[in-house]
Short mmCIF file of C-alpha atoms in Angstrom, two decimals:
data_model
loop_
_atom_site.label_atom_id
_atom_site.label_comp_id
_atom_site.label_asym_id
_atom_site.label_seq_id
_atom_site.Cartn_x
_atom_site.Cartn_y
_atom_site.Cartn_z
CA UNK A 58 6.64 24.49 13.62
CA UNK A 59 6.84 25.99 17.06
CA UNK A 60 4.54 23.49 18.76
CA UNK A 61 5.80 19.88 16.51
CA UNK A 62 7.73 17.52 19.01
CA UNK A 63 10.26 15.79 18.08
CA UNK A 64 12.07 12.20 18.24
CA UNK A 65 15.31 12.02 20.09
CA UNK A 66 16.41 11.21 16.51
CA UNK A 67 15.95 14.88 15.93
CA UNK A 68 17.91 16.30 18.25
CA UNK A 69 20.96 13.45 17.86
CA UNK A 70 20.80 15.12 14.22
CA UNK A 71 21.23 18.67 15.50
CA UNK A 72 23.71 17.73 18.35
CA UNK A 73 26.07 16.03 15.40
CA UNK A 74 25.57 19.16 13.23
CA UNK A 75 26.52 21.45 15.86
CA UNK A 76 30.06 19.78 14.94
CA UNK A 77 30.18 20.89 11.29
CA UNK A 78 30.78 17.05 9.97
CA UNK A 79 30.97 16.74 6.03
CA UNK A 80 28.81 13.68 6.01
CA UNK A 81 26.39 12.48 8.85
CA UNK A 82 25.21 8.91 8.29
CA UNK A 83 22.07 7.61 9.24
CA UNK A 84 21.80 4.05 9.55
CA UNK A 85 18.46 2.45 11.48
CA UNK A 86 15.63 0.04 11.25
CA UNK A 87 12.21 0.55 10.44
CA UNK A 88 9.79 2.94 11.88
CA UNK A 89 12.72 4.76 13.56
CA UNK A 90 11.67 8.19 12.53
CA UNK A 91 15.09 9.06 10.30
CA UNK A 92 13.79 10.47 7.59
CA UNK A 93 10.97 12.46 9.20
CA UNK A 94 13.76 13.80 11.51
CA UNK A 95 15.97 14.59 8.52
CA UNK A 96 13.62 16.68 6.77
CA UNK A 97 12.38 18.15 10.08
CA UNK A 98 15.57 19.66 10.83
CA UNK A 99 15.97 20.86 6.94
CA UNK A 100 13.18 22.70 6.98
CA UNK A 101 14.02 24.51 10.39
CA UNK A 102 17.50 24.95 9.61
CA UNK A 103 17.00 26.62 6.11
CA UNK A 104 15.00 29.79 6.64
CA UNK A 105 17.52 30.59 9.81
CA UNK A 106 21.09 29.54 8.14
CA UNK A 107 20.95 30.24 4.16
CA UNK A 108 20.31 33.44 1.88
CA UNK A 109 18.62 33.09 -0.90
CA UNK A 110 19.64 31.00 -3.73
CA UNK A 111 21.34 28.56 -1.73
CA UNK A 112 19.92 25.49 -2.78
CA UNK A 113 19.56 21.92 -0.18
CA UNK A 114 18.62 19.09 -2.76
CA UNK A 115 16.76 15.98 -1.32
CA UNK A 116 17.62 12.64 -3.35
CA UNK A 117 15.92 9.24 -3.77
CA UNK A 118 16.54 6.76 -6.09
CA UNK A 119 13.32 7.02 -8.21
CA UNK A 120 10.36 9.74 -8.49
CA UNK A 121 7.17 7.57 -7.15
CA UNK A 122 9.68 6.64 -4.23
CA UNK A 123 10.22 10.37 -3.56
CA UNK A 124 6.41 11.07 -3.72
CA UNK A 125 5.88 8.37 -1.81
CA UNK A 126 8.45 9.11 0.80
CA UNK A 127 10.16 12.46 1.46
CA UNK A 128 7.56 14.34 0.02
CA UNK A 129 4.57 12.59 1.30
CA UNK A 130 6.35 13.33 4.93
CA UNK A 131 7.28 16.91 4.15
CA UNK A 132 3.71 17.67 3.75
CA UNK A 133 3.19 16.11 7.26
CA UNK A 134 5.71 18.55 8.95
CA UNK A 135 4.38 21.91 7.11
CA UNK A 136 1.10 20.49 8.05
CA UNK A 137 -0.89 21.11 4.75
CA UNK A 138 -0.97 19.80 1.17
CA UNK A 139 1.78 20.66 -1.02
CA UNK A 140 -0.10 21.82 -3.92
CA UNK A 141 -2.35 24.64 -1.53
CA UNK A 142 1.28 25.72 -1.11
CA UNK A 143 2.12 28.73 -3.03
CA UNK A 144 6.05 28.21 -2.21
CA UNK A 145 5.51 25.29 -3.59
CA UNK A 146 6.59 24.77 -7.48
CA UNK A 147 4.95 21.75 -8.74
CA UNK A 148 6.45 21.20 -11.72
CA UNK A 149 9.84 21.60 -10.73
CA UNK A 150 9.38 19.51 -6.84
CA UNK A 151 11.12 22.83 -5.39
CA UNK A 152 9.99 24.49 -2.35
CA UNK A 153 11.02 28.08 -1.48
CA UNK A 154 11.12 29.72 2.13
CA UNK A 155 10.64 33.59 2.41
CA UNK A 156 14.63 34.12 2.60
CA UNK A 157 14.80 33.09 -1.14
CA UNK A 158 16.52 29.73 -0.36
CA UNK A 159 15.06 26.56 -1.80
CA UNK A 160 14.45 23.13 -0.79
CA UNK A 161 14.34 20.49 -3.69
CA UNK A 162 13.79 16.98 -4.44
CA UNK A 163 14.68 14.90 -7.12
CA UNK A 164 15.11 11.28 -8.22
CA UNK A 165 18.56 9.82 -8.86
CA UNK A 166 18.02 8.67 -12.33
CA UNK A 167 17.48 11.95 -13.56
CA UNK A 168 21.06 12.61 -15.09
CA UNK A 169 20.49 16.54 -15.35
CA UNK A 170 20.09 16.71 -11.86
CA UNK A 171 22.68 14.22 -11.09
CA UNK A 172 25.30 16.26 -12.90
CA UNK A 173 23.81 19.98 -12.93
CA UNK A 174 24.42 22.60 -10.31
CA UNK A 175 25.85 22.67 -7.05
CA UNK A 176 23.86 23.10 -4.01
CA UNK A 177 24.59 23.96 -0.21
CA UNK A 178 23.66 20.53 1.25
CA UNK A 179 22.52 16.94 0.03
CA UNK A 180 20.10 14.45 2.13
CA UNK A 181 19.91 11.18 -0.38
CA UNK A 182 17.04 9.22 1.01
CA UNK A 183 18.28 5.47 1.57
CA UNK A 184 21.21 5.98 0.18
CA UNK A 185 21.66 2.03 -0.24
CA UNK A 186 19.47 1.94 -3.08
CA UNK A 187 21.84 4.34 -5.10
CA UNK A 188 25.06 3.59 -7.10
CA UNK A 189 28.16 4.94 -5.03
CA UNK A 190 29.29 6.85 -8.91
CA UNK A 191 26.16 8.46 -8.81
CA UNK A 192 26.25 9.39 -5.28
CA UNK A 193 29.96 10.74 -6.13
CA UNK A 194 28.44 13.00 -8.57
CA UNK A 195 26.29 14.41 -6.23
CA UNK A 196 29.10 14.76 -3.33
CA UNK A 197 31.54 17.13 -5.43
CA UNK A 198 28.61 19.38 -6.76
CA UNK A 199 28.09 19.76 -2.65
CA UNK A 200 29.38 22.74 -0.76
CA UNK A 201 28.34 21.70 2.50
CA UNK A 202 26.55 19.09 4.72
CA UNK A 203 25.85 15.51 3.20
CA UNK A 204 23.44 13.84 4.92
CA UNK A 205 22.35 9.98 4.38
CA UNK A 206 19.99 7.32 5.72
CA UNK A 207 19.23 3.60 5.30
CA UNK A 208 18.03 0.35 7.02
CA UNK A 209 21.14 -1.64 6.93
CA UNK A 210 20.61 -4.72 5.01
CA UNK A 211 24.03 -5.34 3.63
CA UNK A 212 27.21 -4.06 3.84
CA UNK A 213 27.43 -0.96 0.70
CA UNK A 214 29.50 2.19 -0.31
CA UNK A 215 28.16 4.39 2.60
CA UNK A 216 29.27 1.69 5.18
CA UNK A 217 32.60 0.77 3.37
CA UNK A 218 34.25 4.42 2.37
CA UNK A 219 32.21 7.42 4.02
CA UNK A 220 31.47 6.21 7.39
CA UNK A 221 34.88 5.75 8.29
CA UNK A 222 35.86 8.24 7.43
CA UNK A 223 37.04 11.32 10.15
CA UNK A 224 34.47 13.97 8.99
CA UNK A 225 31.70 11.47 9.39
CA UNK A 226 28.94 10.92 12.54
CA UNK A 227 26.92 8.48 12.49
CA UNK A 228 24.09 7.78 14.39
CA UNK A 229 21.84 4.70 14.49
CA UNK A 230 18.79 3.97 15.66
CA UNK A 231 15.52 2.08 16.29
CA UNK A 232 11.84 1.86 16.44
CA UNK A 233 12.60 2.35 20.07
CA UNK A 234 13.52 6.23 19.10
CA UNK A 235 10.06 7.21 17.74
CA UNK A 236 7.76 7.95 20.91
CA UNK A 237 5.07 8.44 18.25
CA UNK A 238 4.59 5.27 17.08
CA UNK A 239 1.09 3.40 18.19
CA UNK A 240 1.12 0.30 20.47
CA UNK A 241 -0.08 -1.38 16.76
CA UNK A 242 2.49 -0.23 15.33
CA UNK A 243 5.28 -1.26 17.89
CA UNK A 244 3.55 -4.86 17.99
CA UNK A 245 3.46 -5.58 14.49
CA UNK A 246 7.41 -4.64 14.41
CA UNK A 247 7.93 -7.00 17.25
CA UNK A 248 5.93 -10.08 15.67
CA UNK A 249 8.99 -10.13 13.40
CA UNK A 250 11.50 -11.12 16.75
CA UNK A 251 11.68 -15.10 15.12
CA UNK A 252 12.93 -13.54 11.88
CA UNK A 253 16.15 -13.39 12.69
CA UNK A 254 17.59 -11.77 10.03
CA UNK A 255 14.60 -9.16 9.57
CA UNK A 256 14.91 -8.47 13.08
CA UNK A 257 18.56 -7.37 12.90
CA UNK A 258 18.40 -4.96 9.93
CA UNK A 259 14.63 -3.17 10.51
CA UNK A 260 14.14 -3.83 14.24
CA UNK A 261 17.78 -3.98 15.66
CA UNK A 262 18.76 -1.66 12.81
CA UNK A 263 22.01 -3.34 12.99
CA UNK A 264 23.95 -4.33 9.78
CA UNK A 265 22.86 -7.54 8.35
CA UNK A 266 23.48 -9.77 5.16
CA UNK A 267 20.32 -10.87 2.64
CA UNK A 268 21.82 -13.78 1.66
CA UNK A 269 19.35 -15.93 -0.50
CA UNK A 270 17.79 -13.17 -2.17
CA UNK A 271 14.73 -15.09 -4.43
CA UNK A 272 14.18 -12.97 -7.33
CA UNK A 273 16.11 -10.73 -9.27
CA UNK A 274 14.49 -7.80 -11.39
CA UNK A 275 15.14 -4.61 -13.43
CA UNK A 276 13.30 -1.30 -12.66
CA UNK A 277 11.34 0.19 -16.06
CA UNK A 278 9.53 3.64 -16.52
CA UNK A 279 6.58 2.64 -17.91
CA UNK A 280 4.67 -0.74 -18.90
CA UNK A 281 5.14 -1.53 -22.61
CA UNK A 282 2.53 -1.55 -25.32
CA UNK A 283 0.52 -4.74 -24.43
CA UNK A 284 1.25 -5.96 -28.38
CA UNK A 285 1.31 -9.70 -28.65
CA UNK A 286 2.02 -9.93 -24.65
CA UNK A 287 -0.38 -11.72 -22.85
CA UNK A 288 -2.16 -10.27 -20.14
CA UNK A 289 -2.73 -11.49 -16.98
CA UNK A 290 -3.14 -10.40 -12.76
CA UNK A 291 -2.60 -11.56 -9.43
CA UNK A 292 -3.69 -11.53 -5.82
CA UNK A 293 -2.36 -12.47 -2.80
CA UNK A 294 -5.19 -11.55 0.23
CA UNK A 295 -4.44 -10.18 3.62
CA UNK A 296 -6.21 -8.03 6.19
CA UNK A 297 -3.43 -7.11 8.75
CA UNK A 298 -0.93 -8.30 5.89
CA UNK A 299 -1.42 -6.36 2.59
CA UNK A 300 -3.28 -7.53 -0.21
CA UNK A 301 -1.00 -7.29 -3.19
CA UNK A 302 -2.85 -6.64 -6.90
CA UNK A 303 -0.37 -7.17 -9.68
CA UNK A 304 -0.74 -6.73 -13.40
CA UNK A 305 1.27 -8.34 -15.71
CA UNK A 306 2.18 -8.66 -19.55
CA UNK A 307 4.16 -11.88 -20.73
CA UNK A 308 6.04 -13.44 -23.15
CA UNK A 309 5.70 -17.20 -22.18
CA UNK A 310 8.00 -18.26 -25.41
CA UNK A 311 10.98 -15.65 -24.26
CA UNK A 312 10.18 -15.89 -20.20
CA UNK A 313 9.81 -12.12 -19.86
CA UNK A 314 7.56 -10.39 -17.96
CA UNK A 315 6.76 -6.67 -17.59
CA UNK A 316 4.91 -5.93 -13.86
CA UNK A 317 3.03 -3.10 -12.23
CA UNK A 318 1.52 -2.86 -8.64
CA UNK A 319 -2.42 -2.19 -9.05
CA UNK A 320 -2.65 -2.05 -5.13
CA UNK A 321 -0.95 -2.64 -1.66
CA UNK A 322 -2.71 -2.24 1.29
CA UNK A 323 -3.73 -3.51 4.36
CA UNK A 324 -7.55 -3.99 5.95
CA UNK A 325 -8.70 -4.56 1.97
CA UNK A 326 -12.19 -5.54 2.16
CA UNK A 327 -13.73 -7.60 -0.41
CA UNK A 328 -15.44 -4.31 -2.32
CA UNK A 329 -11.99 -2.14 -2.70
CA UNK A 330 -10.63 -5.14 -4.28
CA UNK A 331 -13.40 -5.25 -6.69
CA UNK A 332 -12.79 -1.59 -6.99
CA UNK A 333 -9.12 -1.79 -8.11
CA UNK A 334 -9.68 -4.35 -10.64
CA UNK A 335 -12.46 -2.17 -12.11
CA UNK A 336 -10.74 0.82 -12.14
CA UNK A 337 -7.37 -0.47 -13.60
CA UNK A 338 -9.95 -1.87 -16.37
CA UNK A 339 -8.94 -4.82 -16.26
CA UNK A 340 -10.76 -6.76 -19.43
CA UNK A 341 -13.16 -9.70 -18.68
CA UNK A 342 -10.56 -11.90 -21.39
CA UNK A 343 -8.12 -11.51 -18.78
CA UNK A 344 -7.59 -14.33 -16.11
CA UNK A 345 -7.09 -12.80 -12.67
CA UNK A 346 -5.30 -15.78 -10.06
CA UNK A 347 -6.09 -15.26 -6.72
CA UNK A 348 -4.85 -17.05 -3.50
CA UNK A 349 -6.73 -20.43 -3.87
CA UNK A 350 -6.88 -19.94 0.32
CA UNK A 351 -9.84 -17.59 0.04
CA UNK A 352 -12.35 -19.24 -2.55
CA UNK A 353 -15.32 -17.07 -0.79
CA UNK A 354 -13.24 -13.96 -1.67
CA UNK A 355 -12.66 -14.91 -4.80
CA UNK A 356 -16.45 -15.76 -5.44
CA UNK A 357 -17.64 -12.31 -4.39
CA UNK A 358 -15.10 -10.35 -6.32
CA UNK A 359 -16.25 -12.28 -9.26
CA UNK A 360 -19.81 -11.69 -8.57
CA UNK A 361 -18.98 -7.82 -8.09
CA UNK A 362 -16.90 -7.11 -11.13
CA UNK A 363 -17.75 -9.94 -13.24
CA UNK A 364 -14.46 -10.48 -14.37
CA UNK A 365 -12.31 -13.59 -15.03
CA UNK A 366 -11.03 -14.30 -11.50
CA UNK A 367 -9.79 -18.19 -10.67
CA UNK A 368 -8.03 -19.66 -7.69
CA UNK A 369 -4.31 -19.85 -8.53
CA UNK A 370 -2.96 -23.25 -9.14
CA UNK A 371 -1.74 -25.05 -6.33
CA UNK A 372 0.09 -28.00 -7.98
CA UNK A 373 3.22 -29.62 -8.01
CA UNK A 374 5.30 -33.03 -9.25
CA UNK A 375 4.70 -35.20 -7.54
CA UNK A 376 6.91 -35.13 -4.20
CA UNK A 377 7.84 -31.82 -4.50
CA UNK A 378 7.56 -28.58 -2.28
CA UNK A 379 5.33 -26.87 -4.08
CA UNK A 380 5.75 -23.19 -3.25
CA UNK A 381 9.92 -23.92 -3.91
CA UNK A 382 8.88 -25.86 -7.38
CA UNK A 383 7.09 -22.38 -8.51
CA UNK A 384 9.16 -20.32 -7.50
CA UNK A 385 12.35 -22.46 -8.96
CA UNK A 386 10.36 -21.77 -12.02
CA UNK A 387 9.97 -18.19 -11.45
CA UNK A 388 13.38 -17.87 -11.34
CA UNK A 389 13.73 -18.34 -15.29
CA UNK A 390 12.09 -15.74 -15.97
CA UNK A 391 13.35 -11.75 -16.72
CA UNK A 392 11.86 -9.69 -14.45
CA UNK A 393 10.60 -5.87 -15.01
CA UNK A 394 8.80 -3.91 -12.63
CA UNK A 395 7.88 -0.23 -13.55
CA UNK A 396 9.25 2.12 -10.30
CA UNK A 397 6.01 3.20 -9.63
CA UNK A 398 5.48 -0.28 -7.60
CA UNK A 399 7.32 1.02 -4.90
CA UNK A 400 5.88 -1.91 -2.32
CA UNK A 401 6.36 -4.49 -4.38
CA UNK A 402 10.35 -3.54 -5.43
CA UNK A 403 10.36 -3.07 -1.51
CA UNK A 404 9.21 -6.79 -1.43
CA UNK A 405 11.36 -8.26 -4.00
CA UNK A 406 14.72 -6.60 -2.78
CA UNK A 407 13.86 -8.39 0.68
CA UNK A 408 12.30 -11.78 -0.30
CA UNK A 409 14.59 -14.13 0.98
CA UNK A 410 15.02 -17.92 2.12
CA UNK A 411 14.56 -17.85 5.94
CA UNK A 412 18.21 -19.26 8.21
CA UNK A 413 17.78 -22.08 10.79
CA UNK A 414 19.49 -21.65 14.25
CA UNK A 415 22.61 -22.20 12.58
CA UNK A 416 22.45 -19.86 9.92
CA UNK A 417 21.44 -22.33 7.23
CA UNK A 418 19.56 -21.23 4.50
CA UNK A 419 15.93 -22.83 4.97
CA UNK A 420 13.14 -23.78 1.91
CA UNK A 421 10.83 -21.27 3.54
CA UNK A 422 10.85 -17.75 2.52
CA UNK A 423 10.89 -14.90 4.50
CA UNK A 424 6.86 -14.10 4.68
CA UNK A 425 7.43 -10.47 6.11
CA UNK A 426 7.99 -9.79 1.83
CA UNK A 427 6.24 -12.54 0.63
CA UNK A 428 2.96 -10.11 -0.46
CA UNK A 429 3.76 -8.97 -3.58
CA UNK A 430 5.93 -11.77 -5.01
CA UNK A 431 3.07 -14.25 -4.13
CA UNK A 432 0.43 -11.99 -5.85
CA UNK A 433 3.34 -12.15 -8.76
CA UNK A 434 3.86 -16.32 -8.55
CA UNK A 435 -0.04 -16.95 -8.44
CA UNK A 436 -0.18 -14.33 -11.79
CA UNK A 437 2.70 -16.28 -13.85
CA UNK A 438 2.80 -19.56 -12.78
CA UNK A 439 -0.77 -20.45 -12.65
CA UNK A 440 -1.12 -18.80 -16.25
CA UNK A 441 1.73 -20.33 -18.19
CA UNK A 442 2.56 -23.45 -15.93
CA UNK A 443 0.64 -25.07 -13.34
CA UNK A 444 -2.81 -24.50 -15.35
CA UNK A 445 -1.25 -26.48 -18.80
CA UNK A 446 0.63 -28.84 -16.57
CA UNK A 447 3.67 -27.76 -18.42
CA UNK A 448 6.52 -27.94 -16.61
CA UNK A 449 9.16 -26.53 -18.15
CA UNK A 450 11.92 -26.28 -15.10
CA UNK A 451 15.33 -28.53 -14.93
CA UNK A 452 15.09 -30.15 -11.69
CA UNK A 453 11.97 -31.45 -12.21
#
């Protein structure tokens, strides 16, 4: 650790617990280095300050969003893969120093965590995606420092009854607070300046309000037994924008659908796409709708993999806008994504209808999120709507 640098987000951290606070709240945009920071200052502070069996607990709100997350950057600041680790307990997500005190993380809807043991300390990764009772829990089974971070996208518990309160510091910041981002990186957070609202909550880091939130959704374990559900995918194609792969199974008659990301990643060439499909065996009965935008993409996928792969339909009544008309009718559905599609509940919990000047809400949606909901429309609504010309929607 001796020769990491670190972001002035760091040592803002350290300066504030140098006060002994209770809580110290974390607030920023995107990019901004918070978490990284956090955990940075954990594991220096731990093998100096505790004995052994005190016990610092690191929180998220589900298990792939703590693998992809926390842990995924705690093996950035020890420098080497967890699992070549022999402090490292696997099974358990617990990582021991050589003074006998442990660092562990866990997900929030894992009750006997939630309501087991107390520990020293508490970080609880973006906090704003937990329930303030379960949070609660976790406060009173805390001896010591409480620590918290979150991009501020509307107003919550954290921001309504712990920040104001006397034993609390909090310190905000920005993408401009993490030297270590690229000149790529910095630019594609900046293309978002004309998106007003994105541009107050991730690059201002400033409190904002998601008003016009598109879809709503429930988070699930694991997909269901596929049963009498019918199967069917989605793409939506991007290069510097992530491709988003979606799988779906669907009840047209009760206008449920169960939903798990198959991919999300940027510079997706035409091969890896074929490559995802294949490996998520994907069965050539199965219609895959892809962004009707890109019929040469869709042409060599098919000729890769063989499979059943259309461009998704692109109609509408007459008169109508279409992309509002489908998702209108996306709206009646139920909505179940399995918390392993951490990108595409990112998505969804931003997709919104884009303000005018004056703060009206627009027809356009916000296309920062757009990925994996389109990859989600194309799926549905080209499988059960726009391809029987049944349209089954009120305002029609």
């Amino acid at each position: 650790m001796a020769d990491i640098a670190f972001t002035p987000v760091f040592w803002k951290l350290y300066d504030a617990a140098a006060k002994h606070p209770r809580y110290i709240s974390m607030p920023g945009g995107t990019r901004s280095g918070k978490t990284y920071s956090i955990l940075q200052f954990l594991h220096l502070l731990i093998p100096k300050a505790d004995k052994a069996g005190d016990i610092t607990s690191v929180v998220s709100e589900t298990l792939p969003h703590l693998k992809r997350g926390a842990i995924r950057d705690f093996e950035r600041i020890i420098g080497h893969p967890l699992k070549a680790d022999p402090a490292w307990n696997a099974s358990d997500l617990v990582y021991t120093y050589p003074n006998g005190a442990k660092l562990e993380f866990f997900s929030a809807d894992t009750s006997g965590k939630v309501l087991g043991p107390a520990r020293k300390r508490l970080f609880i990764n973006e906090c704003n995606h937990i329930q303030y009772e379960t949070a609660r829990q976790l406060f009173v089974r805390t001896t010591g420092l409480i620590i918290l971070d979150y991009n501020p996208a509307n107003t919550f518990w954290a921001i309504e009854q712990i920040e104001p309160r006397a034993n609390c510091i909090t310190i905000h910041s920005t993408y401009k607070d993490n030297s270590f981002l690229t000149a790529e990186q910095v630019a594609e957070i900046e293309s978002n300046i004309n998106d007003p609202n994105w541009w107050k909550v991730y690059g201002l880091g400033e409190l904002g309000a998601l008003d016009g939130v598109i879809y709503t959704f429930e988070q699930i374990d694991t997909m269901p037994e596929k049963g009498d559900l019918v199967e069917v995918c989605g793409i939506d194609f991007g290069f510097n924008d992530p491709t988003s792969i979606v799988r779906c199974l669907a009840d047209r008659r009760k206008k449920v659908a169960y939903i798990e990301q198959l991919a999300y990643r940027r510079f997706m060439k035409n091969d890896a796409i074929a490559q995802v499909l294949v490996d998520a065996q994907v069965p050539r009965s199965v219609r895959i709708w892809a962004d009707a935008a890109e019929p040469k993409s869709i042409q060599e996928i098919g000729d890769i993999t063989h499979l059943n792969i259309k461009a998704c339909d692109k109609s509408a009544p007459v008169k109508s806008d279409r992309r509002k008309f489908q998702i209108q009718w996306l709206q009646g559905w139920t909505l179940y994504i399995t918390k392993a599609s951490v990108d595409l509940i990112k998505d969804m919990r931003n997709y919104c209808w884009e303000k005018d000047a004056d703060g009206n809400i627009t027809n356009v949606p916000i296309h920062a999120w757009s990925h994996g909901p389109d990859s989600l429309r194309y799926a549905l609504f080209s499988e059960f709507a726009g391809n029987t010309g049944q349209y089954n929607i009120s305002f029609v």
